[in-house]
Short mmCIF file of C-alpha atoms and ligand atoms in Angstrom, two decimals:
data_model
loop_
_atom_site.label_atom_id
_atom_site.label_comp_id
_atom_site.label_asym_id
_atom_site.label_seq_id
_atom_site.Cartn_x
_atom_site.Cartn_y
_atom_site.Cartn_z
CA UNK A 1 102.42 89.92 77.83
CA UNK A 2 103.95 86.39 79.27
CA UNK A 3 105.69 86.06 82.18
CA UNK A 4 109.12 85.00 80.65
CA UNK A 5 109.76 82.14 83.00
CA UNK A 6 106.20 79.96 82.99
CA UNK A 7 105.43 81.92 79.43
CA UNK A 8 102.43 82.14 81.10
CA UNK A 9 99.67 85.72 81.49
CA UNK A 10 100.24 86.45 84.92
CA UNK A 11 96.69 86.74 84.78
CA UNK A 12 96.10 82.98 84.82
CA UNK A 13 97.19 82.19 88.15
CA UNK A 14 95.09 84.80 89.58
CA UNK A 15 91.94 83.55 87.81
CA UNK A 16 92.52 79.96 88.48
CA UNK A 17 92.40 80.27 92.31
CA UNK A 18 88.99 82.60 92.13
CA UNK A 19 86.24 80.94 93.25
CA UNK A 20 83.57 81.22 90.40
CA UNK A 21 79.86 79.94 90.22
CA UNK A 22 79.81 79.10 86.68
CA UNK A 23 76.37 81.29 86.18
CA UNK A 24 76.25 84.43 84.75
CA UNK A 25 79.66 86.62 85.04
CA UNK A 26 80.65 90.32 84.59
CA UNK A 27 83.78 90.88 84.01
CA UNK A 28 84.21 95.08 84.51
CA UNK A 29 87.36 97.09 83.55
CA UNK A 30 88.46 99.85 86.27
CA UNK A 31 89.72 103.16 84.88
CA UNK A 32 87.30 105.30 83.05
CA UNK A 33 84.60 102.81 83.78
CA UNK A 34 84.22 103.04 87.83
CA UNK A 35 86.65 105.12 88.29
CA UNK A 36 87.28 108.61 86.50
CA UNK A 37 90.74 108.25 85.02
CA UNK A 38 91.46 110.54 82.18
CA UNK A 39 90.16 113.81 84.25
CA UNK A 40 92.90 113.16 86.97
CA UNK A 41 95.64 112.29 84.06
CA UNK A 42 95.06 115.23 82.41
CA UNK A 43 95.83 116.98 85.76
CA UNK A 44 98.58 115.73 86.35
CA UNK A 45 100.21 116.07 82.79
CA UNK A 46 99.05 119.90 83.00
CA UNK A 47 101.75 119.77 86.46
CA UNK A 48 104.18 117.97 84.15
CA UNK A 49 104.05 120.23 81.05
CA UNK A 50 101.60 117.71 79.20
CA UNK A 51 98.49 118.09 77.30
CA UNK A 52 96.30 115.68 74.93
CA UNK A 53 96.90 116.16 71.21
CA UNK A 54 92.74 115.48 70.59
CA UNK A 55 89.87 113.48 72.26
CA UNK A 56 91.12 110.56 69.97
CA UNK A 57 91.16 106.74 72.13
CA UNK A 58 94.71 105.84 72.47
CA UNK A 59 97.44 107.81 75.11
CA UNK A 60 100.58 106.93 73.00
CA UNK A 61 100.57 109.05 70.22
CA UNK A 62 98.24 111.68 71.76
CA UNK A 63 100.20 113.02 74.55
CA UNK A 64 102.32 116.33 73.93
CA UNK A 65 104.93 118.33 75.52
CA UNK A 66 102.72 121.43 75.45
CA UNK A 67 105.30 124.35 75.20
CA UNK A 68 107.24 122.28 72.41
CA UNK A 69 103.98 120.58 70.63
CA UNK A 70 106.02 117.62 70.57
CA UNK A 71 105.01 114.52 70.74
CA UNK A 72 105.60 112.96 74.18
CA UNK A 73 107.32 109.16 73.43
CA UNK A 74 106.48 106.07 74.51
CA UNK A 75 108.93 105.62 77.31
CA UNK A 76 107.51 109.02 78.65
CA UNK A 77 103.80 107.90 78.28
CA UNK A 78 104.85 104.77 80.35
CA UNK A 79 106.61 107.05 82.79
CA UNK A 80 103.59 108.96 83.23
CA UNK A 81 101.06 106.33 83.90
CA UNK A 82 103.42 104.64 86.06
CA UNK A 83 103.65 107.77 88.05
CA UNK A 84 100.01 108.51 87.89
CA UNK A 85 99.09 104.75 90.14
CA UNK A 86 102.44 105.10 92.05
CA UNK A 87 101.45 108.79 93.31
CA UNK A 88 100.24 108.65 97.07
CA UNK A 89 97.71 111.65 96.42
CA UNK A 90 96.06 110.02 93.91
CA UNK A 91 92.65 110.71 93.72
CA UNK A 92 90.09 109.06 91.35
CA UNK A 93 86.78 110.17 91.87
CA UNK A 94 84.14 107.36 91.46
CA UNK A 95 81.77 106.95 87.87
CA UNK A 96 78.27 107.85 89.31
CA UNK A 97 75.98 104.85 89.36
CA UNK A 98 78.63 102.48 88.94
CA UNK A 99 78.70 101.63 92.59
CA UNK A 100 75.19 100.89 92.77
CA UNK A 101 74.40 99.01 89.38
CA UNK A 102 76.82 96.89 90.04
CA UNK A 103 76.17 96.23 93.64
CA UNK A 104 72.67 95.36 92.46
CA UNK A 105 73.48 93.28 89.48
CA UNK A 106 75.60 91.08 91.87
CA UNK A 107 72.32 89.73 93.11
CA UNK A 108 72.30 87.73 90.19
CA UNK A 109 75.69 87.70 88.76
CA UNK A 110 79.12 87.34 89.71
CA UNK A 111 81.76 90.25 89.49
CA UNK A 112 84.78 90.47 88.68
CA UNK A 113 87.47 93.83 87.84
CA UNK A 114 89.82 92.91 85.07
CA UNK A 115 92.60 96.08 85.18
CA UNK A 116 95.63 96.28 83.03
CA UNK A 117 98.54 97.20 85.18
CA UNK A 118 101.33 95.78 86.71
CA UNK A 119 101.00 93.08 89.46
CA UNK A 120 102.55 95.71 92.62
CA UNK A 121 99.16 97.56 92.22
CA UNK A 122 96.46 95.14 92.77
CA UNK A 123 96.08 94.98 96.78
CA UNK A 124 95.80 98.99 96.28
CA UNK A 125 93.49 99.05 93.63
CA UNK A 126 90.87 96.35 95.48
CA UNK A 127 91.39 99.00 98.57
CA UNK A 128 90.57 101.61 97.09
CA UNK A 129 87.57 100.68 94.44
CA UNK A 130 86.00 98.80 97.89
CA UNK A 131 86.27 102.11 99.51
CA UNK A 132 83.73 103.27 96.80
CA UNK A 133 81.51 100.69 97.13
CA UNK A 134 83.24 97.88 94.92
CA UNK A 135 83.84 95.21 96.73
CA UNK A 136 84.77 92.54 94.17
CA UNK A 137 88.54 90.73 93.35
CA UNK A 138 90.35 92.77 90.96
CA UNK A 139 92.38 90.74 88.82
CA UNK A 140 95.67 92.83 86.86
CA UNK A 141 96.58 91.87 83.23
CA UNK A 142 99.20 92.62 81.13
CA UNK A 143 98.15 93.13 77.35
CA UNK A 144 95.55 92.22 75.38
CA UNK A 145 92.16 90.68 78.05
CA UNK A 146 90.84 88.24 75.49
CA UNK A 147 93.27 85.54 76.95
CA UNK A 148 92.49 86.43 80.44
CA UNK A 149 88.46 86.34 79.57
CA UNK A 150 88.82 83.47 77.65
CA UNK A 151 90.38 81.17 80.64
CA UNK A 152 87.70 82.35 82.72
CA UNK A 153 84.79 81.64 79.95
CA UNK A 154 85.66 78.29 80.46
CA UNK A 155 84.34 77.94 83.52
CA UNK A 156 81.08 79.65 83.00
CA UNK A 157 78.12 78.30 81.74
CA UNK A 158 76.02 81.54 81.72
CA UNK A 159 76.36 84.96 80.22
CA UNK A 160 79.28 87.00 80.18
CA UNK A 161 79.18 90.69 80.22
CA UNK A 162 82.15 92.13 79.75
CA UNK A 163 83.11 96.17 79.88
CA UNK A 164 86.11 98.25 78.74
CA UNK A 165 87.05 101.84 77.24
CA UNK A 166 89.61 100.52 75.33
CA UNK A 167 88.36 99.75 71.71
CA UNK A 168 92.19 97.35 71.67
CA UNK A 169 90.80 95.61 74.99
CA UNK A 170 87.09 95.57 73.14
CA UNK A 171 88.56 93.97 70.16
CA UNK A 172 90.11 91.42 72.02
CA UNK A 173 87.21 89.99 73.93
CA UNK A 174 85.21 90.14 71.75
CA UNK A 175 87.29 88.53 69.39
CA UNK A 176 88.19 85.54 71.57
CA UNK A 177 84.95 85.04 73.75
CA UNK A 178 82.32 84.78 70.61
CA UNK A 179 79.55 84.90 73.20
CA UNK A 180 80.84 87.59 75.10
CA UNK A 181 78.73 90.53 75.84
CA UNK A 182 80.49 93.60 75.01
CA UNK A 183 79.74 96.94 76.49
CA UNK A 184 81.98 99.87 74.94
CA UNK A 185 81.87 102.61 78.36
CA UNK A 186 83.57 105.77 78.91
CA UNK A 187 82.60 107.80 81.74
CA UNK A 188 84.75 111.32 80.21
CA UNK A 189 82.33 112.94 77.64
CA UNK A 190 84.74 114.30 75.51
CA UNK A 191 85.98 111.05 74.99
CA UNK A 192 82.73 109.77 74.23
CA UNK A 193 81.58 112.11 72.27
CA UNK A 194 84.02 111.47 69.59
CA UNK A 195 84.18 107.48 70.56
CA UNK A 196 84.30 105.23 67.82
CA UNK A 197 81.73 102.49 68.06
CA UNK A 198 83.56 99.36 68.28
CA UNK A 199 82.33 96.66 65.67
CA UNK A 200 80.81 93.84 67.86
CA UNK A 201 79.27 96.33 70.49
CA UNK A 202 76.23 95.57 71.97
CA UNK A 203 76.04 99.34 73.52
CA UNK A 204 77.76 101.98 73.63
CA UNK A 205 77.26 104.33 76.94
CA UNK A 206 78.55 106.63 79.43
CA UNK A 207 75.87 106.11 81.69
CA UNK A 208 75.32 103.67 84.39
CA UNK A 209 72.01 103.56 84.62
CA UNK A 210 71.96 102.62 80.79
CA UNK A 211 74.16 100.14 80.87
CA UNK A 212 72.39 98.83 84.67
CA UNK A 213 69.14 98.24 82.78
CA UNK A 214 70.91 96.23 79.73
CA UNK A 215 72.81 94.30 81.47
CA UNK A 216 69.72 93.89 84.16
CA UNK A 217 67.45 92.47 80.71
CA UNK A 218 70.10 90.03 79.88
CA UNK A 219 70.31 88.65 83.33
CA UNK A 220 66.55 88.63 83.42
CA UNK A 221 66.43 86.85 79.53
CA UNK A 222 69.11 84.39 80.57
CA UNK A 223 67.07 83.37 83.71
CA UNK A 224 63.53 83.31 81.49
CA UNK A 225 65.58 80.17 79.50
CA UNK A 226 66.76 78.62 82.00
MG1 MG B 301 89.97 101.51 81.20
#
């Protein structure tokens, strides 16, 4: 999504003043990934009369109106989630591991969060992910993240790793960083259970320590060539 004046990802701006190394770079999505995300949705669509259709990757079109079965629309889906960051008891409990692969892998790598949301939410967000141990500038995007990966690829010389839940997000990457590194993760187990692998993948996992050792041997491979 542009911003209609500059026609530009608000994205951009945010990754052009981020001081980067150019070596290797991992680029980490927030919600389902370090943070749980669909648990505390689902608990707060049970308050609001809500329920998941199936275990099926995509909100819109999966969210019912439970005592009606019908499908919730997408105005309504966009109400929720908007609800869900704006709510001051929000709770999302941390992905175990996450905290500590990723504190360790930023020995040798830089990190970055790339979260889809709008812009209001990002000082919040970078609060609380450092008050679970994840320290790192989060950077908000509207739409699809290969445009927003792409402009920072270009000033990286090393590997990029680059993880998401969303097979659309996946897709995108992957589609416009060739070299990328894509890592399909969803912490829910439901959800990953019945996950489709997304074409391109280089894993797919739930687990941190998992994806901490792959990531971890193409750090290590990287630095073997260099
Ligand atoms: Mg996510």
């Amino acid at each position: 999504m542009s911003d209609a004046t500059t026609g530009l990802n608000p994205a951009f701006a945010q990754i052009d003043s981020l001081q980067l190394n150019g070596g290797p770079l991992i680029i980490c999505d927030v919600d389902e990934v370090v943070l749980h995300f669909i648990e505390p949705l689902e608990k707060r669509m049970a308050r609001l009369g809500m329920e998941f259709i199936d275990t099926r990757y995509r909100l819109t079109g999966n969210i019912r109106h439970a005592a009606t079965q019908d499908l919730a629309s997408y105005e309504e889906v966009y109400d929720l989630l908007h609800g869900f960051f704006d709510d001051p008891d929000l709770h999302q409990e941390p992905v175990p591991g996450a905290s500590r692969a990723l504190a360790e892998l930023s020995r040798t790598a830089q990190v970055i969060m790339l979260t889809n949301m709008p812009a209001r939410f990002q000082k919040d967000r970078e609060r609380v992910l450092a008050s679970h141990g994840v320290p790192y500038p989060v950077i908000v995007n509207e739409g699809a993240k290969g445009p927003a990966v792409s402009r920072l690829a270009e000033r990286i010389d090393g590997p990029i790793i680059f993880l998401d839940d969303s097979p659309s997000n996946l897709v995108s990457v992957r589609d416009a960083v060739n070299h990328a590194h894509i890592i399909q993760f969803i912490a829910d187990p439901r959800f990953f259970a019945t996950a489709e692998i997304v074409d391109g993948a280089k894993l797919t996992s739930n687990c941190w320590d998992e994806t901490h050792r792959f990531i971890q041997g193409i750090l290590s491979e990287h630095m073997a060539t260099r």
